[in-house]
Amino acid sequence: MTDVLICGAGAAGLTLAIDLARRDIEFLLIDKAEGPFHGSRGKGLQPRTEEVFEDLGVVDRLAAIGGRYPPIRTYRGGGHVDSPTVRPQTSSNEPYPGGRLVPQFLTEAVLRERLAELGRQPQYRREVTGFTQDRDGVNVHVSTPEGERAIRARYLIGTDGGSSLVRQALGIGFPGESLGVRAIVADVRLEGLSTDVWHRWGELPNAIAACPLRGTDMFQLQGPIPLEGDVDLSAEGLTALVGERTGRQDIVIESVSWASAYGMSARLADRYRVGRVFLAGDAAHVHPPTGGQGLNTSVQDAYNLGWKLAAVLAGAPEQLLDSYEDERRPIAVGMISLATELLRVARDGGERRRGRETRQLDLGYRESSLALRKPGRDPDAAVMAGDRAPDAPVLGAAGQPTRLFTLCQGPHWTLLGYHVDRGSAPAPRAGLRIHTVGPAGDIIDNDGHFQQTYGLVPGEWVLIRPDGYIGAIVSTTDLAALRDYLDGVGARATGA
């Protein structure tokens, strides 16, 4: 028997596997494919996802092989216009403000490398064919190269994409709509274009674009195609399509590494959970690629679910898992609305600008049952329970500079007391690290960034969840409520 069976080894499944592996949870990660996905489909990493990947130990590797988005060169009437390169400035509380371009197959390769360091790996050519569940676990039937296999797991997680067998077997509805757009996406090697800009020609329905894929010698080719009929995805066919839409004969597709023709739709699962079976990633939501939200939302689904599964497996109350759907499904609702609106603007000939809302830094869970609110706290305060926990540079009492994200990195909860008496801190607990910030604390807010960012007053405590969101902000007089909260999420006092 294994604790968790993850069905689908894409970005969501790999993220969940890494999070469980670093928590010493037993799991299996399987995928029906012959091997790893080798396309660039989800090529943009949003700033919030980079923060997740810092916690998982891979953000620098991804930065090394990827790069920033290039400026867009738009060709019109025989000339061209380059968009200005606007880079959001790094700040003390948002260390990754601008996003990064990394082809999906490279992102997933880095995640597999990290998983291997933790002693685990995906198992391919293994397909879930059915399952049943009872109050204690799930009996899963898996087709393997060696024949049918029965696996008993305490939980089954479907990260198996938009056509998810897990979702279908559960009978969960997947309502939504076809958006009336069909497109190609292809990873190609070509000659005739520079790699310093993202090239775009024309307007819908005859547009075509070629984006250089950082970390490779390829471009991602994108363009709408008719809703019906076959499309030639060979090098010759794509060369002809590019020539037709650009009016240029000097752009030649030399080879095609991966290509797909797909119809865009927007759909959301009615539920994310039935008993001991959960959905995450594209199994729970599909949407157009506009805004670069998909892979990022999927990664953050898994990041939200991982620590909760581990806590319940370690003895936390089962109802903790209810907060997964309560927190993540509203995020998907907003994401689908944003991506669909950006597609509508593009279809109407408008400028497809990506604003702050695409960076996912302002997403949070203020309405969650896990957001412990201090009575009387100003609703206009800098941060509230349920918000993303911002970063801040601080100084260790031993004299070395560090960051709040560094203190929080890892699978633990983090409790920070601002100008408090260390003796008033809650008792030590497994999975909780306690720091006091102030002149007599182990952390010194030498430049005032922590106080400015969090808006705390002396005697207040901020509790940061394992996934980097604020669980609670309380005063020393409210610590009894904080102790009850920690008991409810599985961080029990030593000896309790």
Tab-separated table of N, CA and C in Angstrom, residues 72 90 105 157 213 303 308 347 448:
chain	number	residue	atom	x	y	z
A	72	ILE	N	8.181	42.363	-28.246
A	72	ILE	CA	7.358	41.889	-29.366
A	72	ILE	C	7.592	42.790	-30.575
A	90	THR	N	12.481	44.662	-9.407
A	90	THR	CA	12.536	43.795	-8.237
A	90	THR	C	12.409	44.651	-6.983
A	105	PHE	N	8.853	21.646	-21.561
A	105	PHE	CA	9.628	20.414	-21.442
A	105	PHE	C	10.893	20.624	-20.631
A	157	ILE	N	-4.751	11.034	-6.685
A	157	ILE	CA	-4.771	12.393	-7.196
A	157	ILE	C	-4.733	12.347	-8.719
A	213	LEU	N	12.489	30.284	-28.165
A	213	LEU	CA	12.381	29.508	-26.937
A	213	LEU	C	13.714	29.542	-26.203
A	303	TYR	N	0.840	22.598	-5.109
A	303	TYR	CA	1.548	23.163	-3.960
A	303	TYR	C	0.605	23.373	-2.785
A	308	LYS	N	-1.207	19.718	2.730
A	308	LYS	CA	-2.426	19.290	3.415
A	308	LYS	C	-2.534	17.764	3.446
A	347	ARG	N	-9.241	38.695	-30.195
A	347	ARG	CA	-10.135	38.430	-31.337
A	347	ARG	C	-10.742	39.715	-31.877
A	448	GLY	N	13.989	47.966	8.417
A	448	GLY	CA	12.566	48.208	8.590
A	448	GLY	C	11.662	47.625	7.518
